[in-house]
mmCIF file of C-alpha atoms in Angstrom:
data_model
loop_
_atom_site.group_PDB
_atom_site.id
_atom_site.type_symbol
_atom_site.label_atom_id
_atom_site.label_comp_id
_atom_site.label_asym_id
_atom_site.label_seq_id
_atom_site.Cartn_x
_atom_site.Cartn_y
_atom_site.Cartn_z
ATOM 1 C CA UNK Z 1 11.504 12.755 9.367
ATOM 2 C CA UNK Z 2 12.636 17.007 9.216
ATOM 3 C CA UNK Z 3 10.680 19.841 8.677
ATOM 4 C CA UNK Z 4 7.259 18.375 11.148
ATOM 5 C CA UNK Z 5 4.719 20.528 11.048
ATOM 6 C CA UNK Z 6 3.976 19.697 14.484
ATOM 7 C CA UNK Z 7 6.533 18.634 17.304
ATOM 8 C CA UNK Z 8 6.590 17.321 20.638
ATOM 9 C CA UNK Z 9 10.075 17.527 21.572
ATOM 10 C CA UNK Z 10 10.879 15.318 25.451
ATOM 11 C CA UNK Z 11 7.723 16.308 26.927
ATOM 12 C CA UNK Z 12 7.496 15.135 30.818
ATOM 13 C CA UNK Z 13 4.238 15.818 33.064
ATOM 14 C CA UNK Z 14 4.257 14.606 36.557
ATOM 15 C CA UNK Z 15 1.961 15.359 39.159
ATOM 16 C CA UNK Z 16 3.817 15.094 42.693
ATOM 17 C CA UNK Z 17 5.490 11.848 42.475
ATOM 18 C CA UNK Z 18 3.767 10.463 39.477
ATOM 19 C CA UNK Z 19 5.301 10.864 36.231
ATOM 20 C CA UNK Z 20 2.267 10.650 33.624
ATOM 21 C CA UNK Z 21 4.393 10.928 30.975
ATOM 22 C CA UNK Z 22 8.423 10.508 30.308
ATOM 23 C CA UNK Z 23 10.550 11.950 27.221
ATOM 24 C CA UNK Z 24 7.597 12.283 24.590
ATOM 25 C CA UNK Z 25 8.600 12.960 21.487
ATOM 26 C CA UNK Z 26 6.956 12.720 18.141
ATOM 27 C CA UNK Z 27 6.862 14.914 14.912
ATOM 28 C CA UNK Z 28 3.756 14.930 12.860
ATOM 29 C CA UNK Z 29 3.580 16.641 9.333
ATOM 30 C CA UNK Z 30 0.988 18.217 7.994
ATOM 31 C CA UNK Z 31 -2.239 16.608 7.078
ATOM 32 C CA UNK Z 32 -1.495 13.382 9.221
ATOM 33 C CA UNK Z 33 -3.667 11.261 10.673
ATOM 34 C CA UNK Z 34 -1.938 10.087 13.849
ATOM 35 C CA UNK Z 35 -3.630 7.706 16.693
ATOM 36 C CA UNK Z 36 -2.259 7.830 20.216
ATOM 37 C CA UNK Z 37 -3.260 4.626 21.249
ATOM 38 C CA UNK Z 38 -2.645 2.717 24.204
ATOM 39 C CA UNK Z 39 -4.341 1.089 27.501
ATOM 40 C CA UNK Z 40 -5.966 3.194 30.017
ATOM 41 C CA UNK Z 41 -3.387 5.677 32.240
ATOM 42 C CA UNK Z 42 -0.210 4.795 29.142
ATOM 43 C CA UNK Z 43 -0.094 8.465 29.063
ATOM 44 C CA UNK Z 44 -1.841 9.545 25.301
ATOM 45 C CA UNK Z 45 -4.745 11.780 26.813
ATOM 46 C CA UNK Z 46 -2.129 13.490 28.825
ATOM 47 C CA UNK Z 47 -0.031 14.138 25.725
ATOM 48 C CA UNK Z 48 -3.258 15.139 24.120
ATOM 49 C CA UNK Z 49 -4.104 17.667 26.954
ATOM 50 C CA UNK Z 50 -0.615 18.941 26.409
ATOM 51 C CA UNK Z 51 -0.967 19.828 22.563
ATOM 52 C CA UNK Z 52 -4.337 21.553 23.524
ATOM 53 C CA UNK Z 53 -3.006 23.778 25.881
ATOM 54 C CA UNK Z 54 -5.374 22.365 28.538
ATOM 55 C CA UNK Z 55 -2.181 21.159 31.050
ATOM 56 C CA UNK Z 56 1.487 22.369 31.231
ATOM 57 C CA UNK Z 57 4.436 20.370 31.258
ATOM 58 C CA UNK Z 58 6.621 19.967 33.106
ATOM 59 C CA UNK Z 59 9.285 19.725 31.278
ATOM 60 C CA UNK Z 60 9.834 19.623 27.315
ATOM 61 C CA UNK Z 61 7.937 21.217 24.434
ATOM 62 C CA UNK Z 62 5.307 21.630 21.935
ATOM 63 C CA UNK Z 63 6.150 23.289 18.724
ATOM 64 C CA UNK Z 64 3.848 24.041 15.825
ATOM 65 C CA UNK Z 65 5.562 25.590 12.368
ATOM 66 C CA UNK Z 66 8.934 25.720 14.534
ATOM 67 C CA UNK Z 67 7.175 28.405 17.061
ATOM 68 C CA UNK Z 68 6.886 26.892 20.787
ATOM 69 C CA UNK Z 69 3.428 27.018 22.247
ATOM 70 C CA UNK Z 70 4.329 27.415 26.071
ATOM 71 C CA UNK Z 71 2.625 29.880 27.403
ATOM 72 C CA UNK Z 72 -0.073 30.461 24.488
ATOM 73 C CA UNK Z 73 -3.658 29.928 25.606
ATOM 74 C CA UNK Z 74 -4.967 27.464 24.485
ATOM 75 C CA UNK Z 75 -8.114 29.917 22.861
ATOM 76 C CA UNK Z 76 -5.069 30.960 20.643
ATOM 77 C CA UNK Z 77 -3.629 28.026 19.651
ATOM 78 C CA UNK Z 78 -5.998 27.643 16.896
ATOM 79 C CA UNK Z 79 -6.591 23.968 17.750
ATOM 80 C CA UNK Z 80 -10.207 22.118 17.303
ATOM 81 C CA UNK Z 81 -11.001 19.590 20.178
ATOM 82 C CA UNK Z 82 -13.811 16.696 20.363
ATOM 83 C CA UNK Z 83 -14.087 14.944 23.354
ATOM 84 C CA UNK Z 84 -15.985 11.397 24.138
ATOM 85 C CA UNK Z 85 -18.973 13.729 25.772
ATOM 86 C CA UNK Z 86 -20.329 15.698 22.681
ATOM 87 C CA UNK Z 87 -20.835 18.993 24.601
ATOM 88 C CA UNK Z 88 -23.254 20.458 22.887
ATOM 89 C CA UNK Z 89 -25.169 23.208 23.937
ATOM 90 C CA UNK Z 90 -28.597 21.321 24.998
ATOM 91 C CA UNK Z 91 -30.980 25.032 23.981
ATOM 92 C CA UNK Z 92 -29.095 25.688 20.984
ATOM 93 C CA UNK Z 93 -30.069 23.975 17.823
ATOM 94 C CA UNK Z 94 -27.795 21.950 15.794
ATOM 95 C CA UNK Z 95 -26.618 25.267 13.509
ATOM 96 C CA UNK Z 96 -26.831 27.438 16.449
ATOM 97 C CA UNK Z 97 -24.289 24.714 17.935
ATOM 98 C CA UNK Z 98 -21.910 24.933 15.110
ATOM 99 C CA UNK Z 99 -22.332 28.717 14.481
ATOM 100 C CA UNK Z 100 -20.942 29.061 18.444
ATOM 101 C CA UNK Z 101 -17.271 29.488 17.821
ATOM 102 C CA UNK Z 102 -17.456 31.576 15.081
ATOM 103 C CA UNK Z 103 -19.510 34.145 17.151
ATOM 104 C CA UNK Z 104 -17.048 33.926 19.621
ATOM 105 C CA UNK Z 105 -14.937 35.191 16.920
ATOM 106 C CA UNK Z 106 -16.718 37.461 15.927
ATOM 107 C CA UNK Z 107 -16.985 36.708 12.194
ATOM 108 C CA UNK Z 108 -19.584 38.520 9.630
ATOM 109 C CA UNK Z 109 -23.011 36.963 9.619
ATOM 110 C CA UNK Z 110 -22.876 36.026 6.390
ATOM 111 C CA UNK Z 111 -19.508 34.145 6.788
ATOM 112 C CA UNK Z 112 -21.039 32.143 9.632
ATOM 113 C CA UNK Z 113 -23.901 31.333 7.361
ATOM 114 C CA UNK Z 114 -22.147 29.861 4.869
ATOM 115 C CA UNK Z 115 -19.737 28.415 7.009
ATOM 116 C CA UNK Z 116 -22.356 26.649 8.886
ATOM 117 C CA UNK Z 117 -23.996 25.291 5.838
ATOM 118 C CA UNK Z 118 -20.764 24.176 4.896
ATOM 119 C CA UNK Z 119 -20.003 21.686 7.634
ATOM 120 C CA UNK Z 120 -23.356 20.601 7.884
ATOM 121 C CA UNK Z 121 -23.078 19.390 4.379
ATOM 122 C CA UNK Z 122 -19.781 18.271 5.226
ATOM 123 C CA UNK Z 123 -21.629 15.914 8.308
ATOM 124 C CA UNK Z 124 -24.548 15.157 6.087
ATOM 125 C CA UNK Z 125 -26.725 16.754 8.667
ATOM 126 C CA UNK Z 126 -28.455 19.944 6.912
ATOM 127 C CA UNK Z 127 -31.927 18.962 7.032
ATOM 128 C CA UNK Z 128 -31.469 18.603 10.945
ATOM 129 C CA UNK Z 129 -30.112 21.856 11.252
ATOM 130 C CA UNK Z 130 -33.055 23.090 13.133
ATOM 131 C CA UNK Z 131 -33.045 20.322 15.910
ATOM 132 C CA UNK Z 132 -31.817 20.499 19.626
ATOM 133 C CA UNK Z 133 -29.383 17.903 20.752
ATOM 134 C CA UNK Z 134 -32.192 15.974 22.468
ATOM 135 C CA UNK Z 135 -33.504 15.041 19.373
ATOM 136 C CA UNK Z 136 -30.689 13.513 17.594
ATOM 137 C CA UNK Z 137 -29.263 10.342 18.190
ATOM 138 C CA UNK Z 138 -25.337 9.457 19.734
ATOM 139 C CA UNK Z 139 -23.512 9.289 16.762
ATOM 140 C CA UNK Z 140 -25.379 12.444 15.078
ATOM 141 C CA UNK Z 141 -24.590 14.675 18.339
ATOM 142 C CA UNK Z 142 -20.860 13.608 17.608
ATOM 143 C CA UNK Z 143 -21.106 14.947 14.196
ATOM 144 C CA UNK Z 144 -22.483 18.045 15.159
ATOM 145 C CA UNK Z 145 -19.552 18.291 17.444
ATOM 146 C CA UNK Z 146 -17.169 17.675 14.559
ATOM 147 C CA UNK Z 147 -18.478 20.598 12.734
ATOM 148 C CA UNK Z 148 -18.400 22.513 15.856
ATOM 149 C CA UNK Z 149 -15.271 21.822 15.625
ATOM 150 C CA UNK Z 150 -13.868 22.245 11.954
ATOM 151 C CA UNK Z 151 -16.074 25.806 11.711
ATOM 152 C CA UNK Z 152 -13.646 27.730 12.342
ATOM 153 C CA UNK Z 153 -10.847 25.958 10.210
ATOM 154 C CA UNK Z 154 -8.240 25.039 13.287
ATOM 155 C CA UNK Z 155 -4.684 24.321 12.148
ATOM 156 C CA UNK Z 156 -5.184 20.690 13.939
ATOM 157 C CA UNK Z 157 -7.680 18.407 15.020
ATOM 158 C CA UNK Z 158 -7.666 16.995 18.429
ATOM 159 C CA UNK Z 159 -10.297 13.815 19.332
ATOM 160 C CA UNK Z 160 -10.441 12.222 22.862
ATOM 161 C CA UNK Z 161 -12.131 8.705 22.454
ATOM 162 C CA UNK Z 162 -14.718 10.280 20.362
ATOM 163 C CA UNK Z 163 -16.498 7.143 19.503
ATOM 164 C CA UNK Z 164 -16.078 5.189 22.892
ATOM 165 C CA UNK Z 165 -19.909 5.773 23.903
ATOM 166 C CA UNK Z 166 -21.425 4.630 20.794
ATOM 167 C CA UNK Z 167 -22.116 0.550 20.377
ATOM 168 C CA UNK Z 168 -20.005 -1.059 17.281
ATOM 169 C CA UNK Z 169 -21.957 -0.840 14.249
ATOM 170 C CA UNK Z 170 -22.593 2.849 14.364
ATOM 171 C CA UNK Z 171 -19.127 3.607 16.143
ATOM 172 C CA UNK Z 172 -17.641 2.216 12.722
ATOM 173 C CA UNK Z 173 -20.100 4.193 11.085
ATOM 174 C CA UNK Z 174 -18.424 7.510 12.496
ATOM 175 C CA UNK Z 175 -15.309 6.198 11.649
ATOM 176 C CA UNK Z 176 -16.198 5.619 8.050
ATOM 177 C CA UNK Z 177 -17.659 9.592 8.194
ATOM 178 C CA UNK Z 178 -13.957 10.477 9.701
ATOM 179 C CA UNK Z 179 -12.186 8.856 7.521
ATOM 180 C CA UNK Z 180 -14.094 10.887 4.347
ATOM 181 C CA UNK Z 181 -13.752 13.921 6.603
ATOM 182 C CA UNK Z 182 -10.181 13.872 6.752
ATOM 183 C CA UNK Z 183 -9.617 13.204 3.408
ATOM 184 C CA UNK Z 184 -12.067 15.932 1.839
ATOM 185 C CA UNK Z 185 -10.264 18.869 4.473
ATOM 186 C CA UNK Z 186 -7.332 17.586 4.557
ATOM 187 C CA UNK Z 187 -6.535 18.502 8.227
ATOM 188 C CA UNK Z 188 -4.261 17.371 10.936
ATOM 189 C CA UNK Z 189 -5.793 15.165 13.041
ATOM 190 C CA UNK Z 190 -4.693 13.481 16.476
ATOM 191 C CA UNK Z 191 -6.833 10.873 17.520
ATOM 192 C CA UNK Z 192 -6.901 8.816 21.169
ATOM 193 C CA UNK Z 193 -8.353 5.721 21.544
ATOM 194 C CA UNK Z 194 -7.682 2.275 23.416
ATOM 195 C CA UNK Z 195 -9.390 0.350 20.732
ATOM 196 C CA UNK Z 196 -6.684 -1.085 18.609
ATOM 197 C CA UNK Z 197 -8.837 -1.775 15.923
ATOM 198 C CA UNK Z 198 -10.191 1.705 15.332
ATOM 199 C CA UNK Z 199 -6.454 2.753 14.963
ATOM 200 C CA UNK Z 200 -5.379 0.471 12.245
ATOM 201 C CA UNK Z 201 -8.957 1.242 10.755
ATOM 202 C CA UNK Z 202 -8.133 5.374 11.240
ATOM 203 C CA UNK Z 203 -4.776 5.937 10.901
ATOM 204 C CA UNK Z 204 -1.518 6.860 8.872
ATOM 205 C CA UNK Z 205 0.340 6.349 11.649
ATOM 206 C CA UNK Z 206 0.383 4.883 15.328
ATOM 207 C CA UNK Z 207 2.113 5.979 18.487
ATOM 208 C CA UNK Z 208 1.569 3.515 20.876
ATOM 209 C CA UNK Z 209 1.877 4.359 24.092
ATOM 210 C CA UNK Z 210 3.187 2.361 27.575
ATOM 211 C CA UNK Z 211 3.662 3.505 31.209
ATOM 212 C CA UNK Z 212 4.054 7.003 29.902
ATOM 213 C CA UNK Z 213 6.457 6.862 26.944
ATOM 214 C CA UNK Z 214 5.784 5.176 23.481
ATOM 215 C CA UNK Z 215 6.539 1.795 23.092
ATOM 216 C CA UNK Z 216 6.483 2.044 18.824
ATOM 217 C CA UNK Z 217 5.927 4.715 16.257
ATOM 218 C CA UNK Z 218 4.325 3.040 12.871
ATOM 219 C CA UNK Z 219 2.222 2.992 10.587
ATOM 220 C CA UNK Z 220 -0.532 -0.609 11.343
ATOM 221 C CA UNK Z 221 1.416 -2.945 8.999
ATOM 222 C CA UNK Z 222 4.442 -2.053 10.892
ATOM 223 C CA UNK Z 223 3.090 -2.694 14.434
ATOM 224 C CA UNK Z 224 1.097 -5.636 13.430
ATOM 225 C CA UNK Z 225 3.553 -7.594 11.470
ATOM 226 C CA UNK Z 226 6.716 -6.606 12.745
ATOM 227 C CA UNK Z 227 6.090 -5.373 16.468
ATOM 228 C CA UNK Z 228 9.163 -4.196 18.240
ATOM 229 C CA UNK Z 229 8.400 -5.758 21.432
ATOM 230 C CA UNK Z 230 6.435 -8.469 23.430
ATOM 231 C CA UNK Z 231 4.521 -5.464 24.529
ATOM 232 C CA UNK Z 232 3.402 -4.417 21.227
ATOM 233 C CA UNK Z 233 2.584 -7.808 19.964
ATOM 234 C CA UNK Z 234 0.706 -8.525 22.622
ATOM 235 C CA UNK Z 235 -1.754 -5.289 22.153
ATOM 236 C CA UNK Z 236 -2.140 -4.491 18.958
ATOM 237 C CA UNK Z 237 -3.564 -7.786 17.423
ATOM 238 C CA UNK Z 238 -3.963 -10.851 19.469
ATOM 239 C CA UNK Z 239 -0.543 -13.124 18.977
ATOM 240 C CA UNK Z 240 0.727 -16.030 20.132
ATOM 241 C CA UNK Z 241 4.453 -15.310 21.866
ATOM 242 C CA UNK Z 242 6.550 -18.838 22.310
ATOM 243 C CA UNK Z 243 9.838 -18.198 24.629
ATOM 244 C CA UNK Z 244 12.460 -19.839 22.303
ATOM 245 C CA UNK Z 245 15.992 -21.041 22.371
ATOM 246 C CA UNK Z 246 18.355 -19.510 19.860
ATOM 247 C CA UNK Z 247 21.783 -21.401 18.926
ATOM 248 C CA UNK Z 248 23.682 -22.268 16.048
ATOM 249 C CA UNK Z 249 21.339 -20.015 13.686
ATOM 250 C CA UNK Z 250 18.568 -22.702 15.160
ATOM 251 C CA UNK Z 251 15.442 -21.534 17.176
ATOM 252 C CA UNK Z 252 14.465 -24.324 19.320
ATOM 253 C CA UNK Z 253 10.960 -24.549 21.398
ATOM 254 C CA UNK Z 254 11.036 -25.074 24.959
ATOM 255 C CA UNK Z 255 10.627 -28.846 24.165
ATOM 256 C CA UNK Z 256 13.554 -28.889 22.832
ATOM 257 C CA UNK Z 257 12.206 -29.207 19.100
ATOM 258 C CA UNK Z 258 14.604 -27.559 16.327
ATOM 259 C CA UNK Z 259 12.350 -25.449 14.089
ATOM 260 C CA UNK Z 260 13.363 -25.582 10.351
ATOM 261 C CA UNK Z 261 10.361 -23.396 9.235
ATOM 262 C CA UNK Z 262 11.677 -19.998 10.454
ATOM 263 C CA UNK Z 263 13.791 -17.904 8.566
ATOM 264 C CA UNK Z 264 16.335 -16.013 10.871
ATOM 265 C CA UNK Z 265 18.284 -13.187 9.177
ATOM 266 C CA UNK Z 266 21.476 -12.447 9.591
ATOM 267 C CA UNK Z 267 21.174 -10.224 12.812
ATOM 268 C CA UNK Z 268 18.741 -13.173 14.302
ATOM 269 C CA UNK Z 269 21.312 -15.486 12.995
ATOM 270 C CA UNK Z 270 23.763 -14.019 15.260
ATOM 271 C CA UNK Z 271 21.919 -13.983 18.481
ATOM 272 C CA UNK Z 272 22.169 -16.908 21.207
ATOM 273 C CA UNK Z 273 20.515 -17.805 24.225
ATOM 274 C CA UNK Z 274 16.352 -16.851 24.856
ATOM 275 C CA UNK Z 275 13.992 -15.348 22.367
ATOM 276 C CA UNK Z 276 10.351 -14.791 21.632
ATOM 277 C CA UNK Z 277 8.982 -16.122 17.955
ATOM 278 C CA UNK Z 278 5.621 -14.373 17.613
ATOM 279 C CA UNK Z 279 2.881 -16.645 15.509
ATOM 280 C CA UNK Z 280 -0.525 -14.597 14.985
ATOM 281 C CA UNK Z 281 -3.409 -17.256 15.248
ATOM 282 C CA UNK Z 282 -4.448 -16.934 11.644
ATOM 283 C CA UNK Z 283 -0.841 -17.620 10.617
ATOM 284 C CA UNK Z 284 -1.309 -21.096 12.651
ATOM 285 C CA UNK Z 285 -3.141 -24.242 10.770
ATOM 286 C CA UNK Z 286 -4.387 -27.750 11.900
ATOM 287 C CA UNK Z 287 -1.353 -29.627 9.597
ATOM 288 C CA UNK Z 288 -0.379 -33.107 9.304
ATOM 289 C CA UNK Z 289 2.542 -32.526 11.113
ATOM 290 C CA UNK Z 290 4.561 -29.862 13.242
ATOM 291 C CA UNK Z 291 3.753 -28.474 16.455
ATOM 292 C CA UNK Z 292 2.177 -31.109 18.702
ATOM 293 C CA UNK Z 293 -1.069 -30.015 20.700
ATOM 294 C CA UNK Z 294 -4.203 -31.102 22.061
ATOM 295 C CA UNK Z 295 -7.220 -29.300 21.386
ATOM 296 C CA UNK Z 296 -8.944 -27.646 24.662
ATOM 297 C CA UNK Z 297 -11.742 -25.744 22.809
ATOM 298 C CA UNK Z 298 -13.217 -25.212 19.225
ATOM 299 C CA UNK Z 299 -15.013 -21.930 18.384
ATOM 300 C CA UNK Z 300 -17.266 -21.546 15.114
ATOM 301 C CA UNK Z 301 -17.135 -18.181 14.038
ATOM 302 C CA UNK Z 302 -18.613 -17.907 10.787
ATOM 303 C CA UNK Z 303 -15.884 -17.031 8.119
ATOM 304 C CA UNK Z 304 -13.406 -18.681 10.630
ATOM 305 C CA UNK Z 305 -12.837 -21.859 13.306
ATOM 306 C CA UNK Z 306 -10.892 -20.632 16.642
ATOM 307 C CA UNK Z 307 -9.002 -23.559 18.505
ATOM 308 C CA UNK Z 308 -7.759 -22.923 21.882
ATOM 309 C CA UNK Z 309 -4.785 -25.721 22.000
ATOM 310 C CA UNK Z 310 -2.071 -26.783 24.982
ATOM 311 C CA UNK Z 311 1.331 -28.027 23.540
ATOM 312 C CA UNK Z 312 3.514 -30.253 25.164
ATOM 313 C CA UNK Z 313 5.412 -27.696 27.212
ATOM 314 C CA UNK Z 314 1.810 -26.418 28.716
ATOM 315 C CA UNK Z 315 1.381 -23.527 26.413
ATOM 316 C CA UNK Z 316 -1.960 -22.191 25.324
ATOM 317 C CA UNK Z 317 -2.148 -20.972 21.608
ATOM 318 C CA UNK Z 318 -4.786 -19.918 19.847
ATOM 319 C CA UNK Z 319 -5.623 -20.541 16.022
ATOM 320 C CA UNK Z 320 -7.492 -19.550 13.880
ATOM 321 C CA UNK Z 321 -8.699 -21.403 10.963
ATOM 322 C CA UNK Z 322 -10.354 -19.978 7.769
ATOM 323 C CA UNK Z 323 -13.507 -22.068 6.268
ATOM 324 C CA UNK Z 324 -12.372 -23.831 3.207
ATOM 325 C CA UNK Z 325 -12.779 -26.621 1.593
ATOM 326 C CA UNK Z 326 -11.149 -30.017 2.454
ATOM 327 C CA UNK Z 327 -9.307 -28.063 5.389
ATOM 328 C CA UNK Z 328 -8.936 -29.953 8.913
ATOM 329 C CA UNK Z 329 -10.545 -29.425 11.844
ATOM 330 C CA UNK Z 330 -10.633 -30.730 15.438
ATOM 331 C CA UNK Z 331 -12.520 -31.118 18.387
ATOM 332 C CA UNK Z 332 -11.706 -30.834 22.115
ATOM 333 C CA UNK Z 333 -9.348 -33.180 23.247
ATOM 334 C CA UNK Z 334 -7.985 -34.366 19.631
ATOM 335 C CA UNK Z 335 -4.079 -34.842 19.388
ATOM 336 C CA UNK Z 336 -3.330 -32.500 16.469
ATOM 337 C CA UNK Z 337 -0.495 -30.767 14.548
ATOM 338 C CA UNK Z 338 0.394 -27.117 14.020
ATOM 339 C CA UNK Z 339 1.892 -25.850 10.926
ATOM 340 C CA UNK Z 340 2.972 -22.390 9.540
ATOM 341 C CA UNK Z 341 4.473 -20.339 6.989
ATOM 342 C CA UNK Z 342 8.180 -19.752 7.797
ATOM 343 C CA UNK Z 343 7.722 -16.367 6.699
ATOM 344 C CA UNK Z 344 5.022 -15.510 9.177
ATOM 345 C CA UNK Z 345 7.136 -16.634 11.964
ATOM 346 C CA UNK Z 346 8.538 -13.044 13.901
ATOM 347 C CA UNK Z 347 11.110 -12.936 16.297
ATOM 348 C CA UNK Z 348 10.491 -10.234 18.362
ATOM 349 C CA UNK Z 349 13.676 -7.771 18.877
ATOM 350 C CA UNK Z 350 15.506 -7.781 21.330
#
């Protein structure tokens, strides 16, 4: 990717002896929607704190249109920011709130009027323009924020865990008002969360971060079907990860069963010796033959059945079965058999 709008080019931040982050470097284009996602300390809010202005690093830099920002305020970098604490101004109403950065601008009156009603409309929160913060519930004090923070048109977008505060139903409801929101102003947007489902929900692309440097750069498909390592499996999704053994073109479980099903190409062909075949649980079925296992527990879920099963090397799996008509099904302690497509069976890289 060439010409990114936005560039973070081997950033490194340590404080004393801790490195929070190593060698970041990412290019985002215009108009993106990117998620830094990762666990808690992986090193994406210190990136984000980087782009804002808000921390210097130590090493490395951010450029925007090809011009580095070191040393540029971050008042001038003409960069919105919502954090997961709304920040509102508790005595000002809701259009005072989102008039405030465009009087510290000093725009004409009648620009911040109509700017105001703007992103209210935008937030679908006009008729509470006249309200304190008190008075509004979680999720509409983080859309007041949001127009806080488009007002004033900012080149990007920045959001901190936004949505962490607010229970499910109305966290995806933000999300859904995001989503819109993006699309109608079309602006950059970096997003942090640790919720992995909120970034495949949110983005365009994922960086997912580990221990301070990014594990993958994708877009959700890419991270969720063909992860790049054990690590990335393992978080975005759940997965099941079986330590194979790979000869003659053959993977082979750690009983010593050949698998036929999975389809190696020729780079997999070619490798020898240990390897991890990644099976997500819904790409597992109760079959009349395959993998042996015993059942250990049975979930009902509604639209699905989980099983919790123990194979014959003393591996837990988990599957998860679909409600259909005349499928199997199991119940703790049954002897039963695992089957998959040979195309959903991944073998992680090396």
């Amino acid at each position: 990717m060439s010409g990114a709008y936005l560039e973070l080019r081997n950033l490194r931040k340590s404080f004393g002896d801790f490195v929070a982050i190593d060698d970041i470097s990412i290019q985002i284009q215009q108009g993106e929607f990117i998620t830094f996602l990762g666990p808690s300390g992986s090193g994406k809010s210190t990136t984000l704190y980087a782009i804002a202005g808000f921390i210097d690093p130590t090493h490395g830099d951010v450029l925007l249109n090809g011009r580095s920002l070191r040393g540029v305020a971050p008042n001038h970098r003409d960069i919105g920011m919502v954090f997961q604490r709304y920040t509102l101004f508790p005595h000002l109403t809701v259009a005072e709130n989102v008039a405030f950065p465009l009087r510290v601008r000093r725009r004409p009156k009648a620009e911040i009027a109509a700017k105001v009603a703007a992103m209210l409309d935008l937030v679908h929160l006009a008729p509470m323009r006249e309200r304190k913060p008190a008075q509004l519930s979680g999720g509409q004090q983080q859309r007041v924020a949001l127009a806080r923070a488009l007002a004033y048109d900012p080149q990007i977008l920045l959001m901190d865990e936004p949505l962490s505060a607010l229970d499910k139903k109305l966290r995806e409801e933000i999300q859904t008002e995001i989503k819109r929101i993006h699309v109608e102003t079309g602006v950059t947007i970096i997003y942090v969360t640790h919720d992995q489902e909120e970034a495949l929900r949110l983005s365009d692309r994922i960086v997912l971060f580990n221990h301070g440097g990014i594990e993958q750069i994708g877009t959700g498909p890419d991270l969720y079907d063909r992860p790049a390592s054990a690590f990335t499996a393992g978080f975005i999704g759940n997965s099941n990860l079986i330590d194979i053994t790979l000869k003659q073109g053959m993977a082979h479980l750690p009983d010593g069963t050949a698998l036929h099903g999975p389809a190696l190409n020729d780079h997999d062909a070619a490798r020898e010796g240990a390897g991890r075949l990644m099976l997500r649980p819904e790409h597992l079925y109760l079959a009349p033959e395959g993998i042996q296992a015993r059942v250990t527990d049975s979930v009902y879920l509604g639209d699905v059945t989980a099983y919790n099963v123990r194979t014959g090397w003393d591996q837990e799996l988990t599957v998860r079965m679909p409600r259909r008509e005349n499928s199997l099904s199991a119940r703790p302690g049954d002897m039963v058999y695992l089957g998959f497509a040979p195309a959903n069976a991944y073998l992680i890289p090396e």
